[in-house]
CSV table of C-alpha atoms in Angstrom, one decimal:
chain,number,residue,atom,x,y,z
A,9,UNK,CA,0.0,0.0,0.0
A,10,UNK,CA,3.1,2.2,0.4
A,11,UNK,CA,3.9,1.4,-2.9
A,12,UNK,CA,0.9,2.9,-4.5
A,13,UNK,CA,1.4,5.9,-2.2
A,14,UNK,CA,4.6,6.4,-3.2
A,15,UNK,CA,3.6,5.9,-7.1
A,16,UNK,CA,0.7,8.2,-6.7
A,17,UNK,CA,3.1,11.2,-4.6
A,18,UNK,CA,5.8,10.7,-7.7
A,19,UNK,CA,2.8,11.2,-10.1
A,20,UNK,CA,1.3,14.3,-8.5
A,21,UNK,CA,4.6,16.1,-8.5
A,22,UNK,CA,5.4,15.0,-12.4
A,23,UNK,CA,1.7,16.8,-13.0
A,24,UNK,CA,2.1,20.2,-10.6
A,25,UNK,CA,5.4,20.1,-12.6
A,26,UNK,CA,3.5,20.5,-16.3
A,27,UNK,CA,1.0,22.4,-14.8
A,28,UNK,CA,3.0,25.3,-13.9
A,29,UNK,CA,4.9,25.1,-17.1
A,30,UNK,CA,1.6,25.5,-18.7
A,31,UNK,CA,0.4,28.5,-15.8
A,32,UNK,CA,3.8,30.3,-17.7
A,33,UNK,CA,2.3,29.8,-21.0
A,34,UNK,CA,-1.4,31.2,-20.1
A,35,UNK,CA,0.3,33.8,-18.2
A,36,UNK,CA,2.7,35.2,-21.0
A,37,UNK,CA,-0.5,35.2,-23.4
A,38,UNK,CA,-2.6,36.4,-20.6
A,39,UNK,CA,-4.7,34.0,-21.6
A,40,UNK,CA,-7.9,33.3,-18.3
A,41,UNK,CA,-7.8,29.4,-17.8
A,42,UNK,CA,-11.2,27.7,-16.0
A,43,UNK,CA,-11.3,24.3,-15.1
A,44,UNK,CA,-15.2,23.6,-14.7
A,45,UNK,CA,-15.7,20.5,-12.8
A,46,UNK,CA,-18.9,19.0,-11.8
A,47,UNK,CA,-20.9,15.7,-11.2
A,48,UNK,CA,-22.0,13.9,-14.6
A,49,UNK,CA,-25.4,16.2,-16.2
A,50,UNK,CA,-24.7,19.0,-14.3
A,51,UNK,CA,-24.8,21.5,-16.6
A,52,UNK,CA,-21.1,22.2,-18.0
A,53,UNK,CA,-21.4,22.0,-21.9
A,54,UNK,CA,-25.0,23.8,-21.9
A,55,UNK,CA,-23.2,26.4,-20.0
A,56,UNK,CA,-20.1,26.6,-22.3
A,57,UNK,CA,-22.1,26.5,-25.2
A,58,UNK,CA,-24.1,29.4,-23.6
A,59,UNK,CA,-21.0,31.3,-23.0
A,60,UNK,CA,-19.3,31.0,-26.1
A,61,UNK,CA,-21.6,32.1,-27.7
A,62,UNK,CA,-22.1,35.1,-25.6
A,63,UNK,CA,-18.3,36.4,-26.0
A,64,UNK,CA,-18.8,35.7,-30.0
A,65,UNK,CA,-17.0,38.7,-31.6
A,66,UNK,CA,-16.1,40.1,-27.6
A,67,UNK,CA,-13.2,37.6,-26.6
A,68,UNK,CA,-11.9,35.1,-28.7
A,69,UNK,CA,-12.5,31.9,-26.8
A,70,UNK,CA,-12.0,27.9,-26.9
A,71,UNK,CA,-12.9,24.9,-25.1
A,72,UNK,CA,-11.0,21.7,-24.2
A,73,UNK,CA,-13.5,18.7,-23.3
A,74,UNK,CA,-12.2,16.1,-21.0
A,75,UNK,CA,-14.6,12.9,-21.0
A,76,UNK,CA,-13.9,8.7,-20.5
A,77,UNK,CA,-15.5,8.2,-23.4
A,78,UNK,CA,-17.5,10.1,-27.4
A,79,UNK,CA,-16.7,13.0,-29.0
A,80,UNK,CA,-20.7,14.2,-27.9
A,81,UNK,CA,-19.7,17.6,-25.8
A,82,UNK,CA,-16.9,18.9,-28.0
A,83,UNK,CA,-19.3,18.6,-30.9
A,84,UNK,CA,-22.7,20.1,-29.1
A,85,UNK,CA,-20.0,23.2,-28.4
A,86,UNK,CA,-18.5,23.7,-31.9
A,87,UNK,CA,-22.3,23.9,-33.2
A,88,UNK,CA,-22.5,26.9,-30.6
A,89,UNK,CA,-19.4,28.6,-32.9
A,90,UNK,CA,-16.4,27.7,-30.1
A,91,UNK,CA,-13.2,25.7,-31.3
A,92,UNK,CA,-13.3,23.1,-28.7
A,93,UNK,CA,-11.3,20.1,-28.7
A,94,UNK,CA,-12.4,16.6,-27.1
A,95,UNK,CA,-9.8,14.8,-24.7
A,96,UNK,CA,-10.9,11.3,-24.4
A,97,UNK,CA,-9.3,9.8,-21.0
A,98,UNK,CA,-9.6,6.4,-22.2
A,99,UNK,CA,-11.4,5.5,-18.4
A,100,UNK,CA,-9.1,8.1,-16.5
A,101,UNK,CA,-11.8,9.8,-14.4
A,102,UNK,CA,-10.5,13.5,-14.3
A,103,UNK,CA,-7.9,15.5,-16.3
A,104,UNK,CA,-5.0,15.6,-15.4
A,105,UNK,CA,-1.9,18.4,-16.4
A,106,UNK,CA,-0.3,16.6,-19.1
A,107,UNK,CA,-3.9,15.5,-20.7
A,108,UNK,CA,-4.3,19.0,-21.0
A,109,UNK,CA,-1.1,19.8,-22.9
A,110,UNK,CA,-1.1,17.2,-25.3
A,111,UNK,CA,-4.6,18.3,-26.1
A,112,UNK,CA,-4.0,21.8,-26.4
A,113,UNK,CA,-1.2,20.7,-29.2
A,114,UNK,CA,-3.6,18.4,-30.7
A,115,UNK,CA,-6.1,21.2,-31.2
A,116,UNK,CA,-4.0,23.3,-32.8
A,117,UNK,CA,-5.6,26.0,-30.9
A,118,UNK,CA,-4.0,29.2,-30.9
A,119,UNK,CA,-4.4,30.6,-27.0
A,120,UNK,CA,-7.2,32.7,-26.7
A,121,UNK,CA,-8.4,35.5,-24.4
A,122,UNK,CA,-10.3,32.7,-22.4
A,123,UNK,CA,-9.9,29.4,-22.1
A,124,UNK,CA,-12.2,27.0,-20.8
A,125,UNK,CA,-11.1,23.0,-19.4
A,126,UNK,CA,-14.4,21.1,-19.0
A,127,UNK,CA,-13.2,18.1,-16.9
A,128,UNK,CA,-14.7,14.5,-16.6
A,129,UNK,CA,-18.0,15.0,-14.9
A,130,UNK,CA,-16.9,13.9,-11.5
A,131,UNK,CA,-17.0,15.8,-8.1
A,132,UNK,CA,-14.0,13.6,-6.1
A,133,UNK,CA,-10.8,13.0,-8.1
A,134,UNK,CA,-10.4,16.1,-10.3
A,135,UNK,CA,-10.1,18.4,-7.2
A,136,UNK,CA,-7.0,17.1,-6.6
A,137,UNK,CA,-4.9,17.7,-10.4
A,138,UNK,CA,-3.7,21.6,-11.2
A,139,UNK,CA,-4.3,22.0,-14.4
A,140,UNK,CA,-2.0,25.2,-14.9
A,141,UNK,CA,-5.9,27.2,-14.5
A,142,UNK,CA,-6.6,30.2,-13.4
A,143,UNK,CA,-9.4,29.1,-11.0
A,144,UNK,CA,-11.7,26.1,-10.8
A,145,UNK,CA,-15.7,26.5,-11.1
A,146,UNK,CA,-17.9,23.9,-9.6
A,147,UNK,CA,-21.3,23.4,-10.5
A,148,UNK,CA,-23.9,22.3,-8.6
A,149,UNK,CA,-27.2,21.6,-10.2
A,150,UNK,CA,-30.1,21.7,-7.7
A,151,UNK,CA,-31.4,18.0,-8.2
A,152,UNK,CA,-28.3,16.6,-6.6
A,153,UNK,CA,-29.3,18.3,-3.1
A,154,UNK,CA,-27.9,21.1,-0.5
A,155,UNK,CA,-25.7,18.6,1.0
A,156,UNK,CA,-23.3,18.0,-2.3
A,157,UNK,CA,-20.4,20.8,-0.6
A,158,UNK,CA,-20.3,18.9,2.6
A,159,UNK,CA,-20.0,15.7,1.3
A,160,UNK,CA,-17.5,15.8,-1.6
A,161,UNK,CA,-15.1,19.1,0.4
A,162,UNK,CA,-12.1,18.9,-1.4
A,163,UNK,CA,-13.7,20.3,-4.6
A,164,UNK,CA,-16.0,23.0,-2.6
A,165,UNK,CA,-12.8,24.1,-0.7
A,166,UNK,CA,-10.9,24.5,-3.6
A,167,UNK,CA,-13.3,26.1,-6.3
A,168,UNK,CA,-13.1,30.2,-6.4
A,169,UNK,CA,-16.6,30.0,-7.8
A,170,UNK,CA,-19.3,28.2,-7.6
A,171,UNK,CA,-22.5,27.8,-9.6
A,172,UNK,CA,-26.1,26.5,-8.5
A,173,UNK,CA,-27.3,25.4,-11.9
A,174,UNK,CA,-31.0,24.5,-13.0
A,175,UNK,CA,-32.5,26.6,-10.2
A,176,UNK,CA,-35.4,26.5,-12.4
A,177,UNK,CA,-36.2,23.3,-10.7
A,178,UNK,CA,-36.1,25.2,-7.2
A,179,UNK,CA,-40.3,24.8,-7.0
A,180,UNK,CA,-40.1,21.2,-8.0
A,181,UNK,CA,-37.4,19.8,-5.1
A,182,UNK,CA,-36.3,20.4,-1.4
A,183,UNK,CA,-33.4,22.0,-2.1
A,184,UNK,CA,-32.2,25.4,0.0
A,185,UNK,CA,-30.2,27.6,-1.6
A,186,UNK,CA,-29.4,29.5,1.6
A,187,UNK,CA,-28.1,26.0,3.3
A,188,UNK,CA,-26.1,25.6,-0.4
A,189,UNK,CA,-24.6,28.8,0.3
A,190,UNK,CA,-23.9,28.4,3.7
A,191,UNK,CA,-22.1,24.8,3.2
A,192,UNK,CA,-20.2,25.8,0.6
A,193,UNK,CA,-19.4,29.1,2.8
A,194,UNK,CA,-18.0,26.8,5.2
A,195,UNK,CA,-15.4,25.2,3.2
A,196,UNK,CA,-14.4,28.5,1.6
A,197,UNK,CA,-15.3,31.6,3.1
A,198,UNK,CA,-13.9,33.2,0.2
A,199,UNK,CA,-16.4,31.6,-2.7
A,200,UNK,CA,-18.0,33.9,-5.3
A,201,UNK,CA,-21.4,31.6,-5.5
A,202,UNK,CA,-24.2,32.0,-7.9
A,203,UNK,CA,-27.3,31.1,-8.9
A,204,UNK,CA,-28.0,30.3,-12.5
A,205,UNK,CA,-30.7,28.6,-14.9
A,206,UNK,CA,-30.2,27.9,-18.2
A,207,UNK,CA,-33.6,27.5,-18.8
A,208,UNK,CA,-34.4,31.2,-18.3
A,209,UNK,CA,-31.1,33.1,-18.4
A,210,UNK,CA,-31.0,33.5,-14.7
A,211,UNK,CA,-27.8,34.0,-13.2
A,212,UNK,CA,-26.0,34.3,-16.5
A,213,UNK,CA,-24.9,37.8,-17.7
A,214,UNK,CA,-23.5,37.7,-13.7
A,215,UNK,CA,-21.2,34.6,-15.0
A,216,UNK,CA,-20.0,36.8,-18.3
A,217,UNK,CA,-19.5,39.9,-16.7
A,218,UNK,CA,-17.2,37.5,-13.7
A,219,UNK,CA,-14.8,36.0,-16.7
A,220,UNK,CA,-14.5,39.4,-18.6
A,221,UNK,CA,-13.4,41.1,-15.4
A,222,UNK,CA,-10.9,38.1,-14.3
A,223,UNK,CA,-10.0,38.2,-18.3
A,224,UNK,CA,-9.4,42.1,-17.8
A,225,UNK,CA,-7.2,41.4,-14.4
A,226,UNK,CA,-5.3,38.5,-16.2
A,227,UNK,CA,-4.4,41.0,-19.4
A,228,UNK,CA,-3.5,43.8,-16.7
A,229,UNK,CA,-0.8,41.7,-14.8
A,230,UNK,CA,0.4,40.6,-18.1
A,231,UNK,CA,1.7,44.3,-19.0
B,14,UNK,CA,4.0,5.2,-16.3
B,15,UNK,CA,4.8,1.6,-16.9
B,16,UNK,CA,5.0,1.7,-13.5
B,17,UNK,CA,2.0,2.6,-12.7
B,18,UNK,CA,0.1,0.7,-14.8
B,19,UNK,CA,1.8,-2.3,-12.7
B,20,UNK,CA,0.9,-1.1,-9.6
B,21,UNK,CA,-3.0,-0.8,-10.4
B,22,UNK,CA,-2.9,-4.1,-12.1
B,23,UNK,CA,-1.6,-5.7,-8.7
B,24,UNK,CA,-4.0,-3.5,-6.7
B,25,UNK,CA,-6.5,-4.7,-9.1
B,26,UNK,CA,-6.0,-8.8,-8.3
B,27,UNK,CA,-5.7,-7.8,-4.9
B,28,UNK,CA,-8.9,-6.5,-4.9
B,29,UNK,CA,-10.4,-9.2,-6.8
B,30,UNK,CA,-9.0,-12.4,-4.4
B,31,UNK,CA,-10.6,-10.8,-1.9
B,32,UNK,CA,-13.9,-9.7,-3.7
B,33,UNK,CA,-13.7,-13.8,-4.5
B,34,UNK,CA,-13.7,-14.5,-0.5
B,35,UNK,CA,-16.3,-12.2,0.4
B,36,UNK,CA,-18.7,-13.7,-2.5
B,37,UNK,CA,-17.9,-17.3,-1.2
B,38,UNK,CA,-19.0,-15.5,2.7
B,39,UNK,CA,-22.1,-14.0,1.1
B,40,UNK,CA,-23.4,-17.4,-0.8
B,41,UNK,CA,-22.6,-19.9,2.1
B,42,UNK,CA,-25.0,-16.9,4.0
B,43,UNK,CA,-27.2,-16.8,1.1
B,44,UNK,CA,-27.2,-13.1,1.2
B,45,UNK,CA,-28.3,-10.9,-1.6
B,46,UNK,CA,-25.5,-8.1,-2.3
B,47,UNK,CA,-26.4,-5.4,-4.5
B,48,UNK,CA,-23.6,-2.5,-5.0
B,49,UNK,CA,-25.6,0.5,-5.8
B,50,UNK,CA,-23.4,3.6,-8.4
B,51,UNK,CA,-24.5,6.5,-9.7
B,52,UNK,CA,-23.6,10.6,-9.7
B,53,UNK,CA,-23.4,12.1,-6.6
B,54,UNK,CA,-27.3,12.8,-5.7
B,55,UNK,CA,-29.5,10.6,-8.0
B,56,UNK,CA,-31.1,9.1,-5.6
B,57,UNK,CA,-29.3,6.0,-3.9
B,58,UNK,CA,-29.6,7.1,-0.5
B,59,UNK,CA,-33.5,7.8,-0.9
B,60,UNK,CA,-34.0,4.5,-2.7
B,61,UNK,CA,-32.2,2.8,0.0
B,62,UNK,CA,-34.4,4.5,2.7
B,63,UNK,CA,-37.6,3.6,1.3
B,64,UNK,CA,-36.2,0.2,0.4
B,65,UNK,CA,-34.9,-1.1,3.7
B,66,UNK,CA,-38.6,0.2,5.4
B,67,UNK,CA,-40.6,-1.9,3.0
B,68,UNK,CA,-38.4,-4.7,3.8
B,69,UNK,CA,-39.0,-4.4,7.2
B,70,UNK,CA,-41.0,-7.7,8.8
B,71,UNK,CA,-40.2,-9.7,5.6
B,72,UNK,CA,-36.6,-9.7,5.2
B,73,UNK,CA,-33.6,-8.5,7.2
B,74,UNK,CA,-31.5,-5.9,5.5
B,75,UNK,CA,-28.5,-3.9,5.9
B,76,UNK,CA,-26.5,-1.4,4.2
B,77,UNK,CA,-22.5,-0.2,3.8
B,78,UNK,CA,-22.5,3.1,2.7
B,79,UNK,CA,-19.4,4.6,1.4
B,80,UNK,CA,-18.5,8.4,1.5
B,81,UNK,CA,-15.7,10.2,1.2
B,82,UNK,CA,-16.8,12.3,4.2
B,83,UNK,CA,-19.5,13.0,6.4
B,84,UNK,CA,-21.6,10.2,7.9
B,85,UNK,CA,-24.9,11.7,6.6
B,86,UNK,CA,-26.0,9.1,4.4
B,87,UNK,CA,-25.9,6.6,7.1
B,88,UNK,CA,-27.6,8.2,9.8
B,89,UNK,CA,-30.6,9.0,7.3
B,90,UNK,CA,-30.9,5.0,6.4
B,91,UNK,CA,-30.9,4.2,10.2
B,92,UNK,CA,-33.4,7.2,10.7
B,93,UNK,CA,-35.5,5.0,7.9
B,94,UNK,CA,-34.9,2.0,10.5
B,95,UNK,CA,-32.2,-0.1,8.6
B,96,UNK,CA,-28.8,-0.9,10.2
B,97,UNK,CA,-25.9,0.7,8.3
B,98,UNK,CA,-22.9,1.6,8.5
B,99,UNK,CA,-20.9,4.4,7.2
B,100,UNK,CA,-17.5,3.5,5.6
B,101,UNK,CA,-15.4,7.1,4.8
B,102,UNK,CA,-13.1,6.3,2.0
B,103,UNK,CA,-10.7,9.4,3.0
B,104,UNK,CA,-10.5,10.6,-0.3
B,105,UNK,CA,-10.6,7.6,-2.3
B,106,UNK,CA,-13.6,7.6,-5.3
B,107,UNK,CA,-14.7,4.4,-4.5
B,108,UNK,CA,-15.4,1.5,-2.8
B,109,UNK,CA,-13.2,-1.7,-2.9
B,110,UNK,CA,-13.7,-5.5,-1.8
B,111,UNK,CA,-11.1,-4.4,0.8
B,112,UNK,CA,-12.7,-1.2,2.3
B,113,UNK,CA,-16.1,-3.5,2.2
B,114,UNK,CA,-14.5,-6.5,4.3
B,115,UNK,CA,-13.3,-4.0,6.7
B,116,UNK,CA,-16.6,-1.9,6.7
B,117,UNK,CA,-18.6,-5.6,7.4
B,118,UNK,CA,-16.3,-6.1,10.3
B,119,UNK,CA,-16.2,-2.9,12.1
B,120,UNK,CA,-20.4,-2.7,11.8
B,121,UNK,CA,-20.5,-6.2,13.4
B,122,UNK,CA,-23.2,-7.0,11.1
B,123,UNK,CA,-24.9,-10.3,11.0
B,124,UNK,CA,-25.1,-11.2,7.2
B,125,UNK,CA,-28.8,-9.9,6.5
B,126,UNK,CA,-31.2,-11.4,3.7
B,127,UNK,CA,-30.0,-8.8,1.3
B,128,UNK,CA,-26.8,-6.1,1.5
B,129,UNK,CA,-26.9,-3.0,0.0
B,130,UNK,CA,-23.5,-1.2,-0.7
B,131,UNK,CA,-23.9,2.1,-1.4
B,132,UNK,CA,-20.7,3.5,-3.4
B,133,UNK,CA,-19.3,6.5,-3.8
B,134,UNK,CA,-20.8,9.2,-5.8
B,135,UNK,CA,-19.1,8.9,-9.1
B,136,UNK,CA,-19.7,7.6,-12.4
B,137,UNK,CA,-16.5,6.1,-13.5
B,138,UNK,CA,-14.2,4.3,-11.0
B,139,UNK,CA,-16.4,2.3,-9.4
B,140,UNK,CA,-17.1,0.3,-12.4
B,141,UNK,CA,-13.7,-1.0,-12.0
B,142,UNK,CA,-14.3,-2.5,-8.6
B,143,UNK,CA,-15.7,-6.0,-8.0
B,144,UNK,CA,-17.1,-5.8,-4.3
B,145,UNK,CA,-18.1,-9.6,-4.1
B,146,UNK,CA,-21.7,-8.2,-5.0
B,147,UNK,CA,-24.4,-10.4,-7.3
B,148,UNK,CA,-25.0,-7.5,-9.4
B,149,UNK,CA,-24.4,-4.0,-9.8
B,150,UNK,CA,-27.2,-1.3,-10.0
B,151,UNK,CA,-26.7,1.9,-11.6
B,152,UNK,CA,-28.7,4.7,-11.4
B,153,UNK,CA,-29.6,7.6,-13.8
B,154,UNK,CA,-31.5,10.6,-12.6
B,155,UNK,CA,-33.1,12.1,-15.3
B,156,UNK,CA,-31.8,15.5,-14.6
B,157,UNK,CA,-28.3,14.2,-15.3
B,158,UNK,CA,-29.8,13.8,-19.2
B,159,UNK,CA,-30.3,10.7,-21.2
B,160,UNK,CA,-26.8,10.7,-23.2
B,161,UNK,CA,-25.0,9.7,-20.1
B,162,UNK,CA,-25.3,6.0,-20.9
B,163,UNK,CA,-23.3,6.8,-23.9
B,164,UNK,CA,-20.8,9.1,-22.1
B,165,UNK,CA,-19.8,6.9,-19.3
B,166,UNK,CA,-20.1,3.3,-21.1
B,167,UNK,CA,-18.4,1.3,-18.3
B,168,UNK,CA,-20.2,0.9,-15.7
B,169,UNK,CA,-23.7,0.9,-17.8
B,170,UNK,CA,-22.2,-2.1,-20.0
B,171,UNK,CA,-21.1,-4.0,-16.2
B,172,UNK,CA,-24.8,-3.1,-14.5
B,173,UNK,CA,-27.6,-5.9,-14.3
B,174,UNK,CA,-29.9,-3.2,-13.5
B,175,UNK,CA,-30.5,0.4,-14.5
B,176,UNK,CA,-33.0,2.6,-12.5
B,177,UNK,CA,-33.7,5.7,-14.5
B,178,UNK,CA,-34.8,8.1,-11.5
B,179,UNK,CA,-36.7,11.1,-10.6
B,180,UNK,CA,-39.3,10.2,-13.4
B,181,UNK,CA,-41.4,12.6,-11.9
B,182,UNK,CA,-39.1,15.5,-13.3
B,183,UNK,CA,-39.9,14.3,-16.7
B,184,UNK,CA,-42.2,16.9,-17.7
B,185,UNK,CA,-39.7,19.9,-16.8
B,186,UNK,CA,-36.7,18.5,-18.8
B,187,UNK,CA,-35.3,17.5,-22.0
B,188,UNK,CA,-35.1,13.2,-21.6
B,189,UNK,CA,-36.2,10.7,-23.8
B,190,UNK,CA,-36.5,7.4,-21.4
B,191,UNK,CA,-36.4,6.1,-24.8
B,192,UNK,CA,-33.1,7.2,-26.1
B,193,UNK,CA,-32.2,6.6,-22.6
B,194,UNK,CA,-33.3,2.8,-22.9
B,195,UNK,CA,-31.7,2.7,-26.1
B,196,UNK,CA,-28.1,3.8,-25.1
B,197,UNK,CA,-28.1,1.3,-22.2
B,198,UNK,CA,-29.3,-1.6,-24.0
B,199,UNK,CA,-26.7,-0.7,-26.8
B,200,UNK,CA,-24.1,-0.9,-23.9
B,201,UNK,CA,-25.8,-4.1,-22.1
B,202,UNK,CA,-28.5,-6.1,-24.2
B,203,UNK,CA,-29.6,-7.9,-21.2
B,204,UNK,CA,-29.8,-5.2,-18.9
B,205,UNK,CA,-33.0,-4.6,-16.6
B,206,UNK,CA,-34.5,-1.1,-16.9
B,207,UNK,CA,-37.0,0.4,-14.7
B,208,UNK,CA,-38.5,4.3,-14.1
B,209,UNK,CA,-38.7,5.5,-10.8
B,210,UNK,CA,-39.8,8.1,-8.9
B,211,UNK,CA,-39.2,8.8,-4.9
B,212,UNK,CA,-41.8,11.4,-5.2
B,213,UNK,CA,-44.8,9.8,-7.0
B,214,UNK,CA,-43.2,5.8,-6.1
B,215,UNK,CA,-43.6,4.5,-9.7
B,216,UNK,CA,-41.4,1.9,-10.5
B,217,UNK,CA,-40.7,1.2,-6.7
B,218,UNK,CA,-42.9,-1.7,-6.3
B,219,UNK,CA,-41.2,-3.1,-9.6
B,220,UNK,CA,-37.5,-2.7,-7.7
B,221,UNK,CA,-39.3,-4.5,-4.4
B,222,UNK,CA,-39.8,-7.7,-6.5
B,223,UNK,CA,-37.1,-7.9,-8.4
B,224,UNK,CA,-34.9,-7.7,-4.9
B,225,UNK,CA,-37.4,-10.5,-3.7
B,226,UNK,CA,-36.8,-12.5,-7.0
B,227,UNK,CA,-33.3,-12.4,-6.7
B,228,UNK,CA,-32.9,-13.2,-3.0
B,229,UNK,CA,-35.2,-16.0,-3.5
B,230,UNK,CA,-32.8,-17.5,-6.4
B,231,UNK,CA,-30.2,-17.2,-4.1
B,232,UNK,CA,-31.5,-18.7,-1.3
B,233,UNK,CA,-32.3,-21.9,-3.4
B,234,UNK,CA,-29.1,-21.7,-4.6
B,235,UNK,CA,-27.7,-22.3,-1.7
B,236,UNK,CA,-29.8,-25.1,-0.5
């Protein structure tokens, strides 16, 4: 068992190791890097697709979709106008650094002003990979229940923002977004969370407005 | 990364020797063990609620519930009047034959008529994992959307039974049960597939006597 601790410690530095050499890269293009993690049917690529198509002709953007297996969400966002790219894990249940810079070579993507990681849809094992990102954004969609941040921490502790998605739904479940809040609150007192819908727009410019201001931060430090 | 790949192959034997005594354990008791996957919050711990308190008078139940933290989940099975017993992973995604030979020990269960094992929220590693279990059961809440089959082929293709959940949220969201029904059936020909609901109790009924079904073949089994 020491062995695969070992294995596993040896692994984690090899990836932190790739990750900051890509944090260098985004940096020198002042490029804004999200890694959007969430449980599976969330809401990720309906939000992506959403938000590429907002910044259409604002912020040149692109996507790189992590999933075990189909070529589905990299598609469904290149029909809402984004270049977006499809990692296939192969049964490797989050991204992990070097994932991300082979895809990013594969794509032939030049950087753009935002750049957008959708990871496997799993709420334990990506929280623990940098990506070279700016911040991670976890979602939460109301049908999986208030108690999601205390029971999977790791990714609620270490997610600058945090989305309720589908909050539509709110009249059709016992969900409260108040104890949402304040569990997520908990793990990190410093979380920008809010509440969004596809369905109706709720919640939405807030999200734009977020990314062009960390964009407009990003491009600052750069000069 | 050889290296790896050794490691989890060894890991992986490990796991299965063991998986191999706890199945010889459960069949001498003629106990029924059904591991239970799914995203975090489709509906396994309500399922298992309602489940363990129609057993109750007619068979004896109990339930392993795997978390990575919090001991939530089992407190609201024993509220529902079922024994269980919270095993917390500490950060790993899943359960394994080990953590579940442990977990039986430290709850100083009797072997009941049927086991639940209630995994870890999460889509993709616990496919992986024999647990000693009869069959696997995966569930799919219809908020998670009906390409998910598709998306995270594993452990749909290695599942006896799907349970397609939260039925009642059908009229508010873009699922097909039949595209849904389609993809699994692509994945597993054989598979079982029933629609629930916690709210309304279709399908529940349905789950009740299949469980009874398949404890019965078991029992005769063993005779």
């Amino acid at each position: 068992m020491s062995e695969i601790i070992e294995v596993r410690r040896r692994l984690h530095e090899e990836n932190d190791r790739c990750a900051a050499l890509l944090r260098e890269r985004f940096n020198a293009a002042g490029t804004l890097v999200v890694d959007l993690v969430s449980s599976p049917g969330s809401g990720k690529t309906t939000l992506l697709e959403m938000t590429v198509d907002y910044f259409a002709g604002i912020l040149t953007t692109a996507v790189l979709v992590g999933d075990v297996a189909t070529e589905r969400d990299a598609e469904r966002i290149r029909e809402a106008g984004g270049p977006a790219h499809q990692i296939i894990t192969g049964g490797a249940c989050h991204l992990d650094a070097h994932l991300v810079a082979d895809g990013l070579e594969a794509s032939g993507f030049e950087l753009p002003d935002i750049l957008f990681l959708e990871n496997v849809g799993n709420l334990v094992c990506p929280a623990s990979y940098d990506l070279g990102e700016d911040f991670k954004t976890v979602l939460l969609s109301v049908p999986e229940g208030d108690d999601k941040p205390l029971k999977y921490p790791a990714i609620f502790s270490r997610s600058a923002v945090c989305l309720i998605t589908k909050s539509d739904l709110l009249p059709h479940l016992p969900f409260s977004p108040e104890d949402a809040m304040r569990h997520v609150n908990l793990l990190n007192p410093d979380a920008l969370i809010l509440q969004m819908s596809a369905m109706n727009g709720d919640g939405f410019e807030d999200w734009c407005h977020l990314l062009e201001r960390e964009h407009q931060a990003k491009r600052a430090a750069r000069v």
